[in-house]
């Protein structure tokens, strides 16, 4: 990922600085607040998102820094429609990744509208993974495209990577590409049903590895009627961290999404939360949850930038009629666990 800063952009660190909080009226309340802030997953420990403006009504955002220093973000639906920013604060609409949607999309999405794209730069070019489905169905597919620049209109589609049917016990949506230190490519994906899965990919094609067809189960809810989706896998230090979105999306201020995490010493698990609970059995330490005007944060991705790691996500703005809204927080690692600020 390119780490150059545009000479005309504001400092990303400064742009995400949060306003100072007013002092609490009583010493007892202040002490209580301080204690609650030390409790992992407590609502009072969740900061507000950094300042973003412009065209920021999105779901499931994935962001990367381009070679020219700009940021490009691809969210769910309609192309998908890109947003571009020079300063990580103001985002403008930049057009559809695919002005003419590939015909094969229609087999899985009548609207030919991809969900939850994942954009990254690998091996000198940009890779875009995306999913096609309809609500409540496991007749789904994940596709892949490449681009020399990452910009809308420059993507070449390479067709399906992995698909599921109505008879499958898992769902081929919400892909995330991860490349390990040995150069092995992995794709983590999944939603509801029996949870989050991981497969190995072939770096030469970006598709499922022909010599390794293993399907790893890495996270699940029990009962399966409880939601889990939107995985993101990263490595920091000696651990692999699996971020997921728990519970219900896409219901405005009735959404119950929260972002949770577990870690492992292997990209294929087992992943355990801070208490030691396996993520295949409801484990997951809260990273971000509903607080204040921020309702149902989820659909997250993680991006490394010049000033640190970023948690990029959507939430529903209680103060703006429940509008889906882009959220960006800096994220540090304390005691081996991610903490947003």
mmCIF file of C-alpha atoms in Angstrom:
data_model
loop_
_atom_site.group_PDB
_atom_site.id
_atom_site.type_symbol
_atom_site.label_atom_id
_atom_site.label_comp_id
_atom_site.label_asym_id
_atom_site.label_seq_id
_atom_site.Cartn_x
_atom_site.Cartn_y
_atom_site.Cartn_z
ATOM 1 C CA UNK A 1 0.000 0.000 0.000
ATOM 2 C CA UNK A 2 1.349 3.411 -0.956
ATOM 3 C CA UNK A 3 2.334 5.512 2.033
ATOM 4 C CA UNK A 4 2.921 8.897 0.358
ATOM 5 C CA UNK A 5 0.869 11.834 1.600
ATOM 6 C CA UNK A 6 -0.679 14.225 -0.910
ATOM 7 C CA UNK A 7 1.028 17.634 -0.529
ATOM 8 C CA UNK A 8 -2.388 19.305 -0.675
ATOM 9 C CA UNK A 9 -4.088 17.118 1.920
ATOM 10 C CA UNK A 10 -4.705 17.756 5.584
ATOM 11 C CA UNK A 11 -2.951 15.521 8.077
ATOM 12 C CA UNK A 12 -4.987 12.310 8.509
ATOM 13 C CA UNK A 13 -4.092 12.223 12.193
ATOM 14 C CA UNK A 14 -5.344 15.758 12.708
ATOM 15 C CA UNK A 15 -8.501 15.077 10.729
ATOM 16 C CA UNK A 16 -9.475 12.259 13.081
ATOM 17 C CA UNK A 17 -8.864 14.175 16.303
ATOM 18 C CA UNK A 18 -11.989 14.120 18.440
ATOM 19 C CA UNK A 19 -13.352 17.189 20.250
ATOM 20 C CA UNK A 20 -12.574 17.480 23.933
ATOM 21 C CA UNK A 21 -15.313 16.229 26.237
ATOM 22 C CA UNK A 22 -16.933 18.498 28.786
ATOM 23 C CA UNK A 23 -16.111 17.636 32.404
ATOM 24 C CA UNK A 24 -18.692 15.576 34.262
ATOM 25 C CA UNK A 25 -20.619 17.480 36.922
ATOM 26 C CA UNK A 26 -19.764 15.261 39.848
ATOM 27 C CA UNK A 27 -16.656 13.457 41.049
ATOM 28 C CA UNK A 28 -18.583 10.207 41.515
ATOM 29 C CA UNK A 29 -19.822 10.300 37.931
ATOM 30 C CA UNK A 30 -16.292 10.972 36.704
ATOM 31 C CA UNK A 31 -14.904 8.032 38.641
ATOM 32 C CA UNK A 32 -17.660 5.764 37.342
ATOM 33 C CA UNK A 33 -16.971 6.856 33.774
ATOM 34 C CA UNK A 34 -13.270 6.199 34.167
ATOM 35 C CA UNK A 35 -13.920 2.724 35.488
ATOM 36 C CA UNK A 36 -16.354 1.911 32.690
ATOM 37 C CA UNK A 37 -13.852 3.054 30.092
ATOM 38 C CA UNK A 38 -11.513 0.326 31.283
ATOM 39 C CA UNK A 39 -14.100 -2.391 30.643
ATOM 40 C CA UNK A 40 -13.569 -3.945 27.178
ATOM 41 C CA UNK A 41 -16.730 -3.601 25.087
ATOM 42 C CA UNK A 42 -18.523 -1.142 27.385
ATOM 43 C CA UNK A 43 -20.518 1.466 25.467
ATOM 44 C CA UNK A 44 -18.728 4.328 27.222
ATOM 45 C CA UNK A 45 -15.391 2.913 25.997
ATOM 46 C CA UNK A 46 -16.475 3.405 22.363
ATOM 47 C CA UNK A 47 -15.330 6.703 20.801
ATOM 48 C CA UNK A 48 -17.206 8.563 18.110
ATOM 49 C CA UNK A 49 -16.023 8.301 14.515
ATOM 50 C CA UNK A 50 -13.519 10.784 13.148
ATOM 51 C CA UNK A 51 -14.797 13.651 11.031
ATOM 52 C CA UNK A 52 -15.825 12.723 7.479
ATOM 53 C CA UNK A 53 -17.850 14.787 5.010
ATOM 54 C CA UNK A 54 -19.260 14.644 1.500
ATOM 55 C CA UNK A 55 -20.770 11.553 -0.107
ATOM 56 C CA UNK A 56 -20.571 9.251 2.924
ATOM 57 C CA UNK A 57 -23.855 7.325 2.818
ATOM 58 C CA UNK A 58 -22.435 3.816 2.402
ATOM 59 C CA UNK A 59 -22.609 0.198 3.566
ATOM 60 C CA UNK A 60 -19.665 -2.219 3.981
ATOM 61 C CA UNK A 61 -16.860 0.170 2.993
ATOM 62 C CA UNK A 62 -13.406 -1.070 1.967
ATOM 63 C CA UNK A 63 -10.677 1.515 1.407
ATOM 64 C CA UNK A 64 -7.157 1.589 -0.016
ATOM 65 C CA UNK A 65 -4.584 4.292 -0.712
ATOM 66 C CA UNK A 66 -3.778 4.775 -4.380
ATOM 67 C CA UNK A 67 -0.342 5.302 -5.903
ATOM 68 C CA UNK A 68 -1.042 9.038 -6.231
ATOM 69 C CA UNK A 69 -1.765 9.362 -2.496
ATOM 70 C CA UNK A 70 -5.553 9.592 -2.771
ATOM 71 C CA UNK A 71 -7.923 7.273 -0.939
ATOM 72 C CA UNK A 72 -10.510 5.233 -2.790
ATOM 73 C CA UNK A 73 -13.409 3.520 -1.089
ATOM 74 C CA UNK A 74 -15.734 0.880 -2.547
ATOM 75 C CA UNK A 75 -19.013 0.080 -0.705
ATOM 76 C CA UNK A 76 -21.957 -2.255 -1.300
ATOM 77 C CA UNK A 77 -24.311 -1.849 -4.310
ATOM 78 C CA UNK A 78 -24.635 -0.241 -7.715
ATOM 79 C CA UNK A 79 -21.467 -0.927 -9.574
ATOM 80 C CA UNK A 80 -20.099 -0.661 -6.815
ATOM 81 C CA UNK A 81 -19.941 3.152 -6.696
ATOM 82 C CA UNK A 82 -16.541 4.482 -5.613
ATOM 83 C CA UNK A 83 -15.788 7.436 -3.348
ATOM 84 C CA UNK A 84 -12.454 9.267 -3.550
ATOM 85 C CA UNK A 85 -10.732 11.502 -1.003
ATOM 86 C CA UNK A 86 -7.469 13.445 -0.945
ATOM 87 C CA UNK A 87 -7.425 13.920 2.826
ATOM 88 C CA UNK A 88 -9.423 11.028 4.338
ATOM 89 C CA UNK A 89 -12.036 13.570 5.422
ATOM 90 C CA UNK A 90 -13.999 14.755 2.386
ATOM 91 C CA UNK A 91 -15.245 12.040 0.022
ATOM 92 C CA UNK A 92 -16.693 12.582 -3.448
ATOM 93 C CA UNK A 93 -18.547 10.224 -5.768
ATOM 94 C CA UNK A 94 -16.257 8.819 -8.474
ATOM 95 C CA UNK A 95 -18.457 6.472 -10.524
ATOM 96 C CA UNK A 96 -18.998 2.739 -10.831
ATOM 97 C CA UNK A 97 -16.187 0.227 -10.741
ATOM 98 C CA UNK A 98 -17.980 -1.601 -13.568
ATOM 99 C CA UNK A 99 -19.965 0.768 -15.811
ATOM 100 C CA UNK A 100 -21.311 -2.331 -17.609
ATOM 101 C CA UNK A 101 -21.950 -5.118 -15.079
ATOM 102 C CA UNK A 102 -20.763 -8.573 -16.249
ATOM 103 C CA UNK A 103 -23.643 -10.709 -17.494
ATOM 104 C CA UNK A 104 -22.841 -13.634 -15.169
ATOM 105 C CA UNK A 105 -23.807 -11.505 -12.169
ATOM 106 C CA UNK A 106 -27.463 -11.971 -13.111
ATOM 107 C CA UNK A 107 -27.349 -15.654 -12.109
ATOM 108 C CA UNK A 108 -26.987 -14.609 -8.467
ATOM 109 C CA UNK A 109 -28.277 -11.024 -8.319
ATOM 110 C CA UNK A 110 -31.219 -10.015 -10.550
ATOM 111 C CA UNK A 111 -30.219 -6.384 -10.045
ATOM 112 C CA UNK A 112 -26.572 -7.277 -10.811
ATOM 113 C CA UNK A 113 -25.622 -5.289 -7.725
ATOM 114 C CA UNK A 114 -22.533 -6.522 -5.834
ATOM 115 C CA UNK A 115 -22.240 -6.539 -2.054
ATOM 116 C CA UNK A 116 -19.390 -5.964 0.388
ATOM 117 C CA UNK A 117 -16.419 -5.400 -1.943
ATOM 118 C CA UNK A 118 -12.871 -5.856 -0.682
ATOM 119 C CA UNK A 119 -10.167 -3.742 -2.338
ATOM 120 C CA UNK A 120 -6.406 -4.137 -1.865
ATOM 121 C CA UNK A 121 -3.121 -3.764 -3.702
ATOM 122 C CA UNK A 122 -1.103 -6.919 -4.279
ATOM 123 C CA UNK A 123 1.778 -7.637 -6.657
ATOM 124 C CA UNK A 124 1.696 -4.272 -8.417
ATOM 125 C CA UNK A 125 -2.021 -4.224 -9.194
ATOM 126 C CA UNK A 126 -5.325 -3.716 -7.416
ATOM 127 C CA UNK A 127 -7.666 -6.551 -6.559
ATOM 128 C CA UNK A 128 -11.405 -6.233 -6.003
ATOM 129 C CA UNK A 129 -13.363 -9.116 -4.498
ATOM 130 C CA UNK A 130 -17.139 -8.775 -4.246
ATOM 131 C CA UNK A 131 -20.232 -10.898 -3.609
ATOM 132 C CA UNK A 132 -23.531 -11.439 -5.390
ATOM 133 C CA UNK A 133 -26.692 -12.672 -3.715
ATOM 134 C CA UNK A 134 -30.165 -11.726 -2.531
ATOM 135 C CA UNK A 135 -31.338 -11.248 1.057
ATOM 136 C CA UNK A 136 -31.940 -14.506 2.902
ATOM 137 C CA UNK A 137 -30.467 -16.746 0.190
ATOM 138 C CA UNK A 138 -27.322 -18.860 0.105
ATOM 139 C CA UNK A 139 -27.461 -19.007 -3.706
ATOM 140 C CA UNK A 140 -24.444 -16.728 -3.825
ATOM 141 C CA UNK A 141 -21.093 -16.173 -5.478
ATOM 142 C CA UNK A 142 -17.861 -14.281 -4.909
ATOM 143 C CA UNK A 143 -16.151 -12.713 -7.919
ATOM 144 C CA UNK A 144 -12.795 -11.040 -8.518
ATOM 145 C CA UNK A 145 -11.468 -8.264 -10.730
ATOM 146 C CA UNK A 146 -8.101 -6.541 -11.203
ATOM 147 C CA UNK A 147 -7.042 -3.030 -12.170
ATOM 148 C CA UNK A 148 -3.727 -1.246 -12.838
ATOM 149 C CA UNK A 149 -4.912 1.890 -11.007
ATOM 150 C CA UNK A 150 -7.819 0.935 -8.725
ATOM 151 C CA UNK A 151 -10.014 3.621 -10.303
ATOM 152 C CA UNK A 152 -13.595 3.162 -11.541
ATOM 153 C CA UNK A 153 -13.873 1.996 -15.137
ATOM 154 C CA UNK A 154 -10.439 0.344 -15.158
ATOM 155 C CA UNK A 155 -11.434 -3.017 -13.680
ATOM 156 C CA UNK A 156 -11.189 -6.284 -15.616
ATOM 157 C CA UNK A 157 -13.541 -8.923 -14.277
ATOM 158 C CA UNK A 158 -12.237 -12.495 -13.984
ATOM 159 C CA UNK A 159 -15.463 -14.243 -13.041
ATOM 160 C CA UNK A 160 -16.469 -16.315 -10.009
ATOM 161 C CA UNK A 161 -14.041 -17.414 -7.317
ATOM 162 C CA UNK A 162 -16.351 -19.451 -5.097
ATOM 163 C CA UNK A 163 -20.082 -20.132 -5.084
ATOM 164 C CA UNK A 164 -22.729 -21.686 -2.845
ATOM 165 C CA UNK A 165 -26.216 -23.012 -3.561
ATOM 166 C CA UNK A 166 -29.522 -23.109 -1.702
ATOM 167 C CA UNK A 167 -28.429 -26.512 -0.404
ATOM 168 C CA UNK A 168 -25.145 -25.251 1.068
ATOM 169 C CA UNK A 169 -24.685 -24.918 4.827
ATOM 170 C CA UNK A 170 -22.670 -21.705 4.390
ATOM 171 C CA UNK A 171 -22.862 -18.586 2.241
ATOM 172 C CA UNK A 172 -20.432 -17.153 -0.329
ATOM 173 C CA UNK A 173 -20.621 -13.458 0.514
ATOM 174 C CA UNK A 174 -18.493 -10.795 2.255
ATOM 175 C CA UNK A 175 -15.025 -11.793 0.941
ATOM 176 C CA UNK A 176 -11.761 -10.551 2.411
ATOM 177 C CA UNK A 177 -8.313 -11.225 0.932
ATOM 178 C CA UNK A 178 -5.383 -11.831 3.271
ATOM 179 C CA UNK A 179 -1.769 -12.528 2.228
ATOM 180 C CA UNK A 180 0.413 -14.118 4.915
ATOM 181 C CA UNK A 181 4.134 -13.662 5.556
ATOM 182 C CA UNK A 182 4.931 -16.706 3.400
ATOM 183 C CA UNK A 183 3.097 -15.221 0.432
ATOM 184 C CA UNK A 184 0.120 -17.569 0.727
ATOM 185 C CA UNK A 185 -3.237 -16.072 -0.222
ATOM 186 C CA UNK A 186 -6.331 -16.706 1.866
ATOM 187 C CA UNK A 187 -9.935 -15.616 1.462
ATOM 188 C CA UNK A 188 -12.144 -15.354 4.514
ATOM 189 C CA UNK A 189 -15.855 -14.986 3.847
ATOM 190 C CA UNK A 190 -19.325 -15.881 5.038
ATOM 191 C CA UNK A 191 -22.590 -14.877 6.593
ATOM 192 C CA UNK A 192 -25.095 -16.444 8.997
ATOM 193 C CA UNK A 193 -25.792 -20.173 8.343
ATOM 194 C CA UNK A 194 -22.781 -22.071 9.776
ATOM 195 C CA UNK A 195 -20.676 -18.933 9.939
ATOM 196 C CA UNK A 196 -17.336 -17.691 8.666
ATOM 197 C CA UNK A 197 -15.117 -19.790 6.409
ATOM 198 C CA UNK A 198 -11.592 -19.558 4.979
ATOM 199 C CA UNK A 199 -10.148 -21.034 1.783
ATOM 200 C CA UNK A 200 -6.732 -20.801 0.175
ATOM 201 C CA UNK A 201 -6.346 -18.881 -3.096
ATOM 202 C CA UNK A 202 -3.907 -19.177 -5.997
ATOM 203 C CA UNK A 203 -1.937 -15.880 -6.259
ATOM 204 C CA UNK A 204 -1.573 -16.291 -10.028
ATOM 205 C CA UNK A 205 -5.342 -16.214 -10.599
ATOM 206 C CA UNK A 206 -6.858 -14.878 -7.373
ATOM 207 C CA UNK A 207 -9.192 -17.879 -7.383
ATOM 208 C CA UNK A 208 -9.458 -20.990 -5.217
ATOM 209 C CA UNK A 209 -6.173 -22.877 -5.074
ATOM 210 C CA UNK A 210 -6.371 -26.013 -7.274
ATOM 211 C CA UNK A 211 -4.081 -27.962 -4.945
ATOM 212 C CA UNK A 212 -5.783 -27.079 -1.668
ATOM 213 C CA UNK A 213 -9.586 -27.213 -1.531
ATOM 214 C CA UNK A 214 -9.843 -27.264 2.272
ATOM 215 C CA UNK A 215 -12.755 -25.300 3.719
ATOM 216 C CA UNK A 216 -11.872 -24.046 7.198
ATOM 217 C CA UNK A 217 -14.590 -23.047 9.666
ATOM 218 C CA UNK A 218 -13.251 -20.151 11.745
ATOM 219 C CA UNK A 219 -16.239 -18.462 13.464
ATOM 220 C CA UNK A 220 -19.919 -19.206 14.096
ATOM 221 C CA UNK A 221 -22.905 -18.338 16.252
ATOM 222 C CA UNK A 222 -24.924 -20.864 18.202
ATOM 223 C CA UNK A 223 -27.825 -20.973 17.509
ATOM 224 C CA UNK A 224 -27.164 -20.201 13.856
ATOM 225 C CA UNK A 225 -30.139 -17.806 13.817
ATOM 226 C CA UNK A 226 -27.807 -15.309 15.511
ATOM 227 C CA UNK A 227 -25.959 -13.275 12.907
ATOM 228 C CA UNK A 228 -22.254 -13.278 12.088
ATOM 229 C CA UNK A 229 -20.793 -11.931 8.843
ATOM 230 C CA UNK A 230 -18.353 -9.507 7.234
ATOM 231 C CA UNK A 231 -14.989 -11.047 8.257
ATOM 232 C CA UNK A 232 -11.698 -9.154 8.071
ATOM 233 C CA UNK A 233 -8.358 -10.876 8.722
ATOM 234 C CA UNK A 234 -5.134 -9.018 9.595
ATOM 235 C CA UNK A 235 -1.825 -9.882 11.241
ATOM 236 C CA UNK A 236 -0.193 -7.741 13.912
ATOM 237 C CA UNK A 237 2.819 -8.967 15.846
ATOM 238 C CA UNK A 238 2.661 -12.710 16.280
ATOM 239 C CA UNK A 239 -1.128 -13.016 16.007
ATOM 240 C CA UNK A 240 -3.761 -13.138 13.300
ATOM 241 C CA UNK A 241 -6.881 -11.143 14.167
ATOM 242 C CA UNK A 242 -10.332 -11.993 12.835
ATOM 243 C CA UNK A 243 -12.805 -9.109 12.929
ATOM 244 C CA UNK A 244 -16.480 -9.904 12.332
ATOM 245 C CA UNK A 245 -19.859 -8.186 12.461
ATOM 246 C CA UNK A 246 -22.319 -9.738 14.932
ATOM 247 C CA UNK A 247 -26.131 -9.660 14.825
ATOM 248 C CA UNK A 248 -28.386 -7.633 12.513
ATOM 249 C CA UNK A 249 -27.562 -5.106 9.815
ATOM 250 C CA UNK A 250 -29.590 -2.931 7.519
ATOM 251 C CA UNK A 251 -32.511 -1.938 9.758
ATOM 252 C CA UNK A 252 -31.669 1.704 10.386
ATOM 253 C CA UNK A 253 -31.780 2.592 14.069
ATOM 254 C CA UNK A 254 -33.156 -0.893 14.811
ATOM 255 C CA UNK A 255 -29.865 -2.434 13.643
ATOM 256 C CA UNK A 256 -27.945 -4.408 16.263
ATOM 257 C CA UNK A 257 -24.598 -4.844 14.526
ATOM 258 C CA UNK A 258 -21.408 -4.743 16.590
ATOM 259 C CA UNK A 259 -17.785 -5.345 15.601
ATOM 260 C CA UNK A 260 -16.000 -8.152 17.443
ATOM 261 C CA UNK A 261 -12.592 -9.804 17.268
ATOM 262 C CA UNK A 262 -10.632 -12.904 18.166
ATOM 263 C CA UNK A 263 -7.027 -13.892 17.559
ATOM 264 C CA UNK A 264 -4.976 -16.952 16.607
ATOM 265 C CA UNK A 265 -1.410 -17.967 15.836
ATOM 266 C CA UNK A 266 -2.613 -19.337 12.465
ATOM 267 C CA UNK A 267 -4.585 -17.683 9.639
ATOM 268 C CA UNK A 268 -6.975 -20.634 9.721
ATOM 269 C CA UNK A 269 -7.602 -20.544 13.481
ATOM 270 C CA UNK A 270 -8.716 -21.455 15.994
ATOM 271 C CA UNK A 271 -9.536 -17.853 16.920
ATOM 272 C CA UNK A 272 -10.270 -17.043 20.546
ATOM 273 C CA UNK A 273 -11.503 -13.861 22.158
ATOM 274 C CA UNK A 274 -9.954 -12.066 25.108
ATOM 275 C CA UNK A 275 -11.652 -14.423 27.569
ATOM 276 C CA UNK A 276 -10.390 -17.493 25.685
ATOM 277 C CA UNK A 277 -13.695 -18.440 24.072
ATOM 278 C CA UNK A 278 -13.504 -20.025 20.618
ATOM 279 C CA UNK A 279 -15.068 -17.893 17.887
ATOM 280 C CA UNK A 280 -16.627 -21.059 16.475
ATOM 281 C CA UNK A 281 -18.746 -21.079 19.624
ATOM 282 C CA UNK A 282 -20.006 -17.490 20.010
ATOM 283 C CA UNK A 283 -16.608 -16.048 20.972
ATOM 284 C CA UNK A 284 -15.774 -12.453 20.086
ATOM 285 C CA UNK A 285 -14.470 -9.469 22.074
ATOM 286 C CA UNK A 286 -16.322 -6.210 21.370
ATOM 287 C CA UNK A 287 -14.305 -3.629 19.418
ATOM 288 C CA UNK A 288 -17.136 -1.212 18.604
ATOM 289 C CA UNK A 289 -20.852 -1.250 19.387
ATOM 290 C CA UNK A 290 -23.862 1.070 19.518
ATOM 291 C CA UNK A 291 -23.177 4.248 21.478
ATOM 292 C CA UNK A 292 -24.704 7.716 21.314
ATOM 293 C CA UNK A 293 -25.753 8.566 17.771
ATOM 294 C CA UNK A 294 -23.731 5.635 16.382
ATOM 295 C CA UNK A 295 -26.116 2.701 15.912
ATOM 296 C CA UNK A 296 -25.133 -0.758 14.678
ATOM 297 C CA UNK A 297 -21.512 -0.230 13.584
ATOM 298 C CA UNK A 298 -20.286 -3.039 11.319
ATOM 299 C CA UNK A 299 -19.448 -4.077 7.770
ATOM 300 C CA UNK A 300 -15.883 -3.240 8.725
ATOM 301 C CA UNK A 301 -12.510 -3.368 7.044
ATOM 302 C CA UNK A 302 -9.044 -2.622 8.423
ATOM 303 C CA UNK A 303 -6.530 -0.439 6.594
ATOM 304 C CA UNK A 304 -2.949 0.429 7.513
ATOM 305 C CA UNK A 305 -2.130 4.090 6.862
ATOM 306 C CA UNK A 306 0.754 6.501 7.523
ATOM 307 C CA UNK A 307 -0.565 7.381 10.994
ATOM 308 C CA UNK A 308 -1.631 3.903 12.099
ATOM 309 C CA UNK A 309 -4.307 1.305 11.531
ATOM 310 C CA UNK A 310 -7.810 2.406 10.593
ATOM 311 C CA UNK A 311 -11.120 0.729 11.333
ATOM 312 C CA UNK A 312 -13.405 1.610 8.402
ATOM 313 C CA UNK A 313 -17.099 0.741 8.819
ATOM 314 C CA UNK A 314 -20.676 1.902 8.438
ATOM 315 C CA UNK A 315 -23.173 2.842 11.111
ATOM 316 C CA UNK A 316 -26.682 4.293 11.292
ATOM 317 C CA UNK A 317 -26.764 7.899 12.420
ATOM 318 C CA UNK A 318 -29.416 8.327 15.107
ATOM 319 C CA UNK A 319 -29.191 12.115 14.665
ATOM 320 C CA UNK A 320 -29.747 11.916 10.898
ATOM 321 C CA UNK A 321 -32.881 9.762 10.525
ATOM 322 C CA UNK A 322 -30.874 6.548 10.774
ATOM 323 C CA UNK A 323 -28.922 7.218 7.572
ATOM 324 C CA UNK A 324 -26.156 4.690 6.780
ATOM 325 C CA UNK A 325 -22.923 6.596 7.302
ATOM 326 C CA UNK A 326 -19.193 6.074 6.848
ATOM 327 C CA UNK A 327 -17.205 5.726 10.065
ATOM 328 C CA UNK A 328 -13.420 5.870 10.367
ATOM 329 C CA UNK A 329 -11.475 5.465 13.608
ATOM 330 C CA UNK A 330 -7.796 5.134 14.302
ATOM 331 C CA UNK A 331 -6.979 1.891 16.083
ATOM 332 C CA UNK A 332 -4.067 1.025 18.359
ATOM 333 C CA UNK A 333 -3.003 -2.281 19.881
ATOM 334 C CA UNK A 334 -2.954 -2.548 23.670
ATOM 335 C CA UNK A 335 -1.872 -5.763 25.368
ATOM 336 C CA UNK A 336 -2.209 -7.588 22.072
ATOM 337 C CA UNK A 337 -5.783 -6.416 21.360
ATOM 338 C CA UNK A 338 -7.224 -3.683 19.110
ATOM 339 C CA UNK A 339 -8.686 -0.558 20.685
ATOM 340 C CA UNK A 340 -10.369 2.220 18.659
ATOM 341 C CA UNK A 341 -9.834 5.878 19.515
#
